Amino acid sequence: LFQSQSKVAKLLQLKAQLGGDEGKHVFVLKTAKGTRDYNPKQMAIREKVFSIIISCFKRHGAETIDTPVFELKETLTGKYGEDSKLIYDLKDQGGELLSLRYDLTVPFARYLALNKITNIKRYHIAKVYRRDNPAMTRGRYREFYQCDFDIAGQYDAMIPDAECLKIVYEILNELDLGDFRIKVNDRRILDGMFAVCGVPDEKFRTICSTVDKLDKMAWEDVKKEMVNEKGLSEDVADRIGEYVSMQGGQDLAERLLQDPKLSQNKQAFAGLTDMKLLFSYLELFQVTDKVVFDLSLARGLDYYTGVIYEAILSQTIPASVSTPAEQNGADEAGVSVGSVAGGGRYDGLVGMFDPKGRKVPCVGVSIGIERIFSIMEQKAETSSEKVRTTETQVLVASAQKNLLEERLKLTSELWNAGIKAEVLYKKNPKLLSQLQHCEETGIPLVAILGEQELKDGVVKLRNVASREEVDVPRADLVDEIKKRTL
Amino acid sequence: LFQSQSKVAKLLQLKAQLGGDEGKHVFVLKTAKGTRDYNPKQMAIREKVFSIIISCFKRHGAETIDTPVFELKETLTGKYGEDSKLIYDLKDQGGELLSLRYDLTVPFARYLALNKITNIKRYHIAKVYRRDNPAMTRGRYREFYQCDFDIAGQYDAMIPDAECLKIVYEILNELDLGDFRIKVNDRRILDGMFAVCGVPDEKFRTICSTVDKLDKMAWEDVKKEMVNEKGLSEDVADRIGEYVSMQGGQDLAERLLQDPKLSQNKQAFAGLTDMKLLFSYLELFQVTDKVVFDLSLARGLDYYTGVIYEAILSQTIPASVSTPAEQNGADEAGVSVGSVAGGGRYDGLVGMFDPKGRKVPCVGVSIGIERIFSIMEQKAETSSEKVRTTETQVLVASAQKNLLEERLKLTSELWNAGIKAEVLYKKNPKLLSQLQHCEETGIPLVAILGEQELKDGVVKLRNVASREEVDVPRADLVDEIKKRTL
């Protein structure tokens, strides 16, 4: 019947003639490496998580936009530093050179420049792609969701930055994933610190990458990398070591402003002054119990210019949960903490796209949703409550034969009245299998039709859980179902 | 500051040394050909359309799944007939050969086979990719949404098929896009008809493709293609011509069952018998006013095995609207009708993925959403009602200076109480610009703070539309805002 089937058959024949794999084409039935399907149960959890996040974004007055899954290759070029090798390119099939988006931030900046938008508060929830060496066992996917919130525009210092942190705080609270911390630092403080410690200018970025590993590696190993691989002197590394062990709040910012060397560095001074201001706003937003100024935080991406932050769950996650986890660059299997959000200020990115280099200051946050999904899935697994994957209110059923047409007619009436209704696609299903379908999928009500009910102009309405049955006049059925499934 | 900026600079220098384009790198600021961004207004419309469609799918008891944007290339191979050339391949960067999904049906079938699922009712809304020669002016995008609903499982004939048509009917009614028709035919009737007319077996599919052009081309031109390009005799073509001009309902199915030649063809007989049954269910679903049995309908895709259908808007669409339109294969610029949904039965597709060839019967429908978006956008354009892109209920404002901290504090209180609130990110914004922000974005309320209000423990609540102001005790503010923005 299928042309394509016969084509496949011909190909197989051909292959057989050529010898080789015994004429058997081994078709591998799987998803692409590093990707996964979401089944209905996972989707129900995903939509619950999204709805909490979207509510928060909307509460903060954000609009939403969408950009294509692929961009011109050159749009993504030169934005991700050493990670550029992880970008998926499309095959050159004649036409433009294209790549799958690596994050939602660069497409956002491209969108602002293309449409000459100078201020917007937007969120964007979509999949991004990284040709990472995945090892799904280490919790990395090659296709995964990001939930981004960004504020673009020329505003007074640190107000939008504080709102981004407030948003992370609200979302992690509402998702109820246990205790968490939000680490904050500033690119300018890092740069100033490197300068003061005696790191040569051209090594700032690469030393930054090394510092970024402090959440996974001991200081001793980080220092080794600095000295042996990156060529710093022991002295310089030790001076960095002193700084990156510091943690605190507004007090630490104040203390470092007293540090004669650091405060004389222009960059560090600006960063520390802003950090002080940021904490004063965070105080007003009542989030300082979870936010910590941490000099070891050094996010990898090239485009950050000011404040940077990262949120980390404190709870110990069993290795089994951390498996299908997060992709933001800071995770290992079975580790006790997980980065679930990150972001910062990137004032130069839009200007890289503008023909005249006009800058649009931006600050934003990205929620790394995959690890959150995993934790929620694990929670659902261990909870006694069953996750429903449909919202069906009533099954239209019959115990007698030859009532298919009557069942279809009633189902149609219910659909027309906006009731979520199902009917089994069998001429004469057994009542038991109809009730079983309700048990399995959590449908709370059954509307049962029989010869007698049809004669009397009623429908027998059965509560699946309590097994109670009552005859409802057909004209009242819709209201009765609505009342019972509020 | 940016390492990447300096990299780009170096590249530009290099290019300049090599001569060529006068040292100027012409960076083209655009989206990839055939794709588009959705701005906040378009997103608001898109989400409205999606919510109508998802409600309908849920009303019919569907669960949802999600599959990756790319599949193994061989998963998509041999499923789309002549259209296979439109598949986007990913570049071979070492690893698996991958392609972007061309529709949601083949990934669905792969999902069923991979997970050994033999019955499910699911919907899936996601983007698909076709490397079509786009001409966006002709309304074709290379990235576009599909909204699919499918029923998989071994059921009694025509019941799920009828539900798919009911769903198309409900959705097109609720979207309120004007009158429409749903054409129905059956692959088996087409094949039987071709056999009876004397088309050689091996030409069924290619003649089917030609018949498929009848909605865009006159019969005379279709006939010419059959005779001159596909090598049919005039006689055979004329016999086909007689059949494909037929339209009707259950009556036509009955009449054709009386056709001695057609009814003796096994395939045609099965198709016509099912068509009769289908219409009896459509009668119960009260949708026969829009459904027409049309022997000229011949959808292109290879995988259909039984009933096929296509929904067409009757209204005349101005050329400007049909521009950013639909991709289901049946559209031209400025034409008066547009196919906005299509589908059918594909009982063999899952079996193509199963190692043992086990079949899972499937029937489904795909809503082609892009043209619907365009019509809704056009409607919004001409309507006086403004599309809101945020849901903000209240702006926290002040007419006086030095109240930033108080504004932030109140805003935070409102967020904590679940109120959608905004505050301008300026130390001392003018009241006028705060009110203007409300006018522009449709925020209905302003909560105004001043020295006096702070002293009195109240907030001045202003209705933006009526300009009415009233002092509300701070403790009652949340309730008052909720009451007014129900």
PDB file of N, CA, C and O in Angstrom, chain A residues 9-48:
ATOM      1  N   ALA A   9      11.674  -1.344   1.037  1.00  0.00           N
ATOM      2  CA  ALA A   9      11.907  -2.736   0.670  1.00  0.00           C
ATOM      3  C   ALA A   9      12.981  -2.827  -0.413  1.00  0.00           C
ATOM      4  O   ALA A   9      13.908  -3.636  -0.330  1.00  0.00           O
ATOM      5  N   LYS A  10      12.865  -1.959  -1.421  1.00  0.00           N
ATOM      6  CA  LYS A  10      13.844  -1.970  -2.521  1.00  0.00           C
ATOM      7  C   LYS A  10      15.241  -1.660  -2.002  1.00  0.00           C
ATOM      8  O   LYS A  10      16.219  -2.287  -2.388  1.00  0.00           O
ATOM      9  N   LEU A  11      15.304  -0.671  -1.103  1.00  0.00           N
ATOM     10  CA  LEU A  11      16.598  -0.298  -0.535  1.00  0.00           C
ATOM     11  C   LEU A  11      17.205  -1.467   0.228  1.00  0.00           C
ATOM     12  O   LEU A  11      18.406  -1.732   0.141  1.00  0.00           O
ATOM     13  N   LEU A  12      16.341  -2.151   0.967  1.00  0.00           N
ATOM     14  CA  LEU A  12      16.825  -3.287   1.754  1.00  0.00           C
ATOM     15  C   LEU A  12      17.363  -4.380   0.829  1.00  0.00           C
ATOM     16  O   LEU A  12      18.424  -4.945   1.080  1.00  0.00           O
ATOM     17  N   GLN A  13      16.624  -4.632  -0.260  1.00  0.00           N
ATOM     18  CA  GLN A  13      17.064  -5.602  -1.254  1.00  0.00           C
ATOM     19  C   GLN A  13      18.444  -5.250  -1.784  1.00  0.00           C
ATOM     20  O   GLN A  13      19.353  -6.063  -1.845  1.00  0.00           O
ATOM     21  N   LEU A  14      18.549  -3.980  -2.161  1.00  0.00           N
ATOM     22  CA  LEU A  14      19.790  -3.470  -2.715  1.00  0.00           C
ATOM     23  C   LEU A  14      20.942  -3.695  -1.756  1.00  0.00           C
ATOM     24  O   LEU A  14      22.022  -4.162  -2.120  1.00  0.00           O
ATOM     25  N   LYS A  15      20.661  -3.371  -0.488  1.00  0.00           N
ATOM     26  CA  LYS A  15      21.661  -3.506   0.541  1.00  0.00           C
ATOM     27  C   LYS A  15      22.061  -4.975   0.692  1.00  0.00           C
ATOM     28  O   LYS A  15      23.233  -5.302   0.882  1.00  0.00           O
ATOM     29  N   ALA A  16      21.024  -5.830   0.596  1.00  0.00           N
ATOM     30  CA  ALA A  16      21.267  -7.269   0.711  1.00  0.00           C
ATOM     31  C   ALA A  16      22.193  -7.737  -0.407  1.00  0.00           C
ATOM     32  O   ALA A  16      23.125  -8.507  -0.191  1.00  0.00           O
ATOM     33  N   GLN A  17      21.913  -7.246  -1.629  1.00  0.00           N
ATOM     34  CA  GLN A  17      22.747  -7.628  -2.758  1.00  0.00           C
ATOM     35  C   GLN A  17      24.189  -7.184  -2.567  1.00  0.00           C
ATOM     36  O   GLN A  17      25.131  -7.870  -2.958  1.00  0.00           O
ATOM     37  N   LEU A  18      24.341  -6.020  -1.964  1.00  0.00           N
ATOM     38  CA  LEU A  18      25.687  -5.504  -1.728  1.00  0.00           C
ATOM     39  C   LEU A  18      26.398  -6.281  -0.629  1.00  0.00           C
ATOM     40  O   LEU A  18      27.539  -6.036  -0.323  1.00  0.00           O
ATOM     41  N   GLY A  19      25.666  -7.197   0.008  1.00  0.00           N
ATOM     42  CA  GLY A  19      26.248  -7.958   1.111  1.00  0.00           C
ATOM     43  C   GLY A  19      26.289  -7.101   2.344  1.00  0.00           C
ATOM     44  O   GLY A  19      25.479  -6.206   2.530  1.00  0.00           O
ATOM     45  N   GLY A  20      27.268  -7.352   3.219  1.00  0.00           N
ATOM     46  CA  GLY A  20      27.382  -6.534   4.426  1.00  0.00           C
ATOM     47  C   GLY A  20      26.564  -7.119   5.546  1.00  0.00           C
ATOM     48  O   GLY A  20      26.723  -8.294   5.872  1.00  0.00           O
ATOM     49  N   ASP A  21      25.637  -6.312   6.074  1.00  0.00           N
ATOM     50  CA  ASP A  21      24.955  -6.720   7.304  1.00  0.00           C
ATOM     51  C   ASP A  21      23.830  -7.738   7.080  1.00  0.00           C
ATOM     52  O   ASP A  21      22.704  -7.556   7.526  1.00  0.00           O
ATOM     53  N   GLU A  22      24.148  -8.791   6.396  1.00  0.00           N
ATOM     54  CA  GLU A  22      23.227  -9.906   6.183  1.00  0.00           C
ATOM     55  C   GLU A  22      21.881  -9.468   5.628  1.00  0.00           C
ATOM     56  O   GLU A  22      20.846 -10.053   5.924  1.00  0.00           O
ATOM     57  N   GLY A  23      21.901  -8.370   4.841  1.00  0.00           N
ATOM     58  CA  GLY A  23      20.666  -7.932   4.204  1.00  0.00           C
ATOM     59  C   GLY A  23      19.676  -7.298   5.157  1.00  0.00           C
ATOM     60  O   GLY A  23      18.581  -6.941   4.793  1.00  0.00           O
ATOM     61  N   LYS A  24      20.104  -7.177   6.403  1.00  0.00           N
ATOM     62  CA  LYS A  24      19.186  -6.620   7.399  1.00  0.00           C
ATOM     63  C   LYS A  24      19.587  -5.178   7.652  1.00  0.00           C
ATOM     64  O   LYS A  24      20.689  -4.894   8.102  1.00  0.00           O
ATOM     65  N   HIS A  25      18.663  -4.268   7.369  1.00  0.00           N
ATOM     66  CA  HIS A  25      18.947  -2.876   7.696  1.00  0.00           C
ATOM     67  C   HIS A  25      18.614  -2.691   9.156  1.00  0.00           C
ATOM     68  O   HIS A  25      17.483  -2.879   9.587  1.00  0.00           O
ATOM     69  N   VAL A  26      19.604  -2.344   9.951  1.00  0.00           N
ATOM     70  CA  VAL A  26      19.343  -2.160  11.373  1.00  0.00           C
ATOM     71  C   VAL A  26      18.885  -0.730  11.592  1.00  0.00           C
ATOM     72  O   VAL A  26      19.679   0.197  11.666  1.00  0.00           O
ATOM     73  N   PHE A  27      17.565  -0.578  11.654  1.00  0.00           N
ATOM     74  CA  PHE A  27      17.013   0.740  11.942  1.00  0.00           C
ATOM     75  C   PHE A  27      16.977   0.908  13.449  1.00  0.00           C
ATOM     76  O   PHE A  27      16.423   0.094  14.170  1.00  0.00           O
ATOM     77  N   VAL A  28      17.653   1.933  13.920  1.00  0.00           N
ATOM     78  CA  VAL A  28      17.697   2.158  15.366  1.00  0.00           C
ATOM     79  C   VAL A  28      16.500   3.020  15.757  1.00  0.00           C
ATOM     80  O   VAL A  28      16.379   4.163  15.333  1.00  0.00           O
ATOM     81  N   LEU A  29      15.610   2.436  16.548  1.00  0.00           N
ATOM     82  CA  LEU A  29      14.414   3.156  16.991  1.00  0.00           C
ATOM     83  C   LEU A  29      14.743   3.903  18.278  1.00  0.00           C
ATOM     84  O   LEU A  29      14.786   3.304  19.354  1.00  0.00           O
ATOM     85  N   LYS A  30      15.007   5.189  18.165  1.00  0.00           N
ATOM     86  CA  LYS A  30      15.387   5.978  19.339  1.00  0.00           C
ATOM     87  C   LYS A  30      15.247   7.464  19.043  1.00  0.00           C
ATOM     88  O   LYS A  30      15.061   7.853  17.887  1.00  0.00           O
ATOM     89  N   THR A  31      15.332   8.261  20.074  1.00  0.00           N
ATOM     90  CA  THR A  31      15.422   9.704  19.845  1.00  0.00           C
ATOM     91  C   THR A  31      16.899  10.044  19.675  1.00  0.00           C
ATOM     92  O   THR A  31      17.772   9.269  20.043  1.00  0.00           O
ATOM     93  N   ALA A  32      17.154  11.211  19.112  1.00  0.00           N
ATOM     94  CA  ALA A  32      18.537  11.642  18.926  1.00  0.00           C
ATOM     95  C   ALA A  32      19.238  11.712  20.281  1.00  0.00           C
ATOM     96  O   ALA A  32      18.614  12.010  21.299  1.00  0.00           O
ATOM     97  N   LYS A  33      20.524  11.441  20.276  1.00  0.00           N
ATOM     98  CA  LYS A  33      21.328  11.459  21.508  1.00  0.00           C
ATOM     99  C   LYS A  33      21.170  12.795  22.240  1.00  0.00           C
ATOM    100  O   LYS A  33      21.249  13.860  21.626  1.00  0.00           O
ATOM    101  N   GLY A  34      20.947  12.697  23.543  1.00  0.00           N
ATOM    102  CA  GLY A  34      20.854  13.925  24.337  1.00  0.00           C
ATOM    103  C   GLY A  34      19.488  14.578  24.301  1.00  0.00           C
ATOM    104  O   GLY A  34      19.313  15.676  24.831  1.00  0.00           O
ATOM    105  N   THR A  35      18.510  13.932  23.660  1.00  0.00           N
ATOM    106  CA  THR A  35      17.147  14.480  23.645  1.00  0.00           C
ATOM    107  C   THR A  35      16.200  13.467  24.265  1.00  0.00           C
ATOM    108  O   THR A  35      16.544  12.301  24.425  1.00  0.00           O
ATOM    109  N   ARG A  36      14.997  13.927  24.613  1.00  0.00           N
ATOM    110  CA  ARG A  36      14.029  12.990  25.170  1.00  0.00           C
ATOM    111  C   ARG A  36      12.622  13.404  24.783  1.00  0.00           C
ATOM    112  O   ARG A  36      12.351  14.573  24.517  1.00  0.00           O
ATOM    113  N   ASP A  37      11.736  12.418  24.751  1.00  0.00           N
ATOM    114  CA  ASP A  37      10.308  12.692  24.648  1.00  0.00           C
ATOM    115  C   ASP A  37       9.787  13.040  26.035  1.00  0.00           C
ATOM    116  O   ASP A  37      10.315  12.562  27.037  1.00  0.00           O
ATOM    117  N   TYR A  38       8.747  13.839  26.085  1.00  0.00           N
ATOM    118  CA  TYR A  38       8.008  14.037  27.325  1.00  0.00           C
ATOM    119  C   TYR A  38       6.705  13.260  27.208  1.00  0.00           C
ATOM    120  O   TYR A  38       5.916  13.530  26.290  1.00  0.00           O
ATOM    121  N   ASN A  39       6.476  12.330  28.107  1.00  0.00           N
ATOM    122  CA  ASN A  39       5.214  11.603  28.077  1.00  0.00           C
ATOM    123  C   ASN A  39       4.122  12.428  28.775  1.00  0.00           C
ATOM    124  O   ASN A  39       4.415  13.465  29.367  1.00  0.00           O
ATOM    125  N   PRO A  40       2.862  11.975  28.682  1.00  0.00           N
ATOM    126  CA  PRO A  40       1.766  12.806  29.222  1.00  0.00           C
ATOM    127  C   PRO A  40       1.952  13.182  30.694  1.00  0.00           C
ATOM    128  O   PRO A  40       1.624  14.305  31.086  1.00  0.00           O
ATOM    129  N   LYS A  41       2.483  12.262  31.496  1.00  0.00           N
ATOM    130  CA  LYS A  41       2.673  12.563  32.911  1.00  0.00           C
ATOM    131  C   LYS A  41       3.747  13.640  33.093  1.00  0.00           C
ATOM    132  O   LYS A  41       3.587  14.588  33.866  1.00  0.00           O
ATOM    133  N   GLN A  42       4.840  13.486  32.353  1.00  0.00           N
ATOM    134  CA  GLN A  42       5.899  14.504  32.414  1.00  0.00           C
ATOM    135  C   GLN A  42       5.380  15.853  31.911  1.00  0.00           C
ATOM    136  O   GLN A  42       5.753  16.901  32.425  1.00  0.00           O
ATOM    137  N   MET A  43       4.512  15.802  30.909  1.00  0.00           N
ATOM    138  CA  MET A  43       3.948  17.048  30.378  1.00  0.00           C
ATOM    139  C   MET A  43       3.073  17.738  31.422  1.00  0.00           C
ATOM    140  O   MET A  43       3.075  18.963  31.534  1.00  0.00           O
ATOM    141  N   ALA A  44       2.302  16.940  32.177  1.00  0.00           N
ATOM    142  CA  ALA A  44       1.430  17.524  33.198  1.00  0.00           C
ATOM    143  C   ALA A  44       2.289  18.257  34.231  1.00  0.00           C
ATOM    144  O   ALA A  44       1.949  19.371  34.655  1.00  0.00           O
ATOM    145  N   ILE A  45       3.408  17.637  34.606  1.00  0.00           N
ATOM    146  CA  ILE A  45       4.315  18.274  35.571  1.00  0.00           C
ATOM    147  C   ILE A  45       4.967  19.503  34.954  1.00  0.00           C
ATOM    148  O   ILE A  45       5.052  20.567  35.560  1.00  0.00           O
ATOM    149  N   ARG A  46       5.412  19.360  33.716  1.00  0.00           N
ATOM    150  CA  ARG A  46       6.045  20.485  33.016  1.00  0.00           C
ATOM    151  C   ARG A  46       5.100  21.685  32.971  1.00  0.00           C
ATOM    152  O   ARG A  46       5.512  22.806  33.245  1.00  0.00           O
ATOM    153  N   GLU A  47       3.836  21.433  32.659  1.00  0.00           N
ATOM    154  CA  GLU A  47       2.903  22.555  32.515  1.00  0.00           C
ATOM    155  C   GLU A  47       2.624  23.212  33.863  1.00  0.00           C
ATOM    156  O   GLU A  47       2.397  24.412  33.932  1.00  0.00           O
ATOM    157  N   LYS A  48       2.660  22.407  34.928  1.00  0.00           N
ATOM    158  CA  LYS A  48       2.467  22.969  36.263  1.00  0.00           C
ATOM    159  C   LYS A  48       3.639  23.900  36.603  1.00  0.00           C
ATOM    160  O   LYS A  48       3.448  25.016  37.094  1.00  0.00           O
TER     161      LYS A  48
END
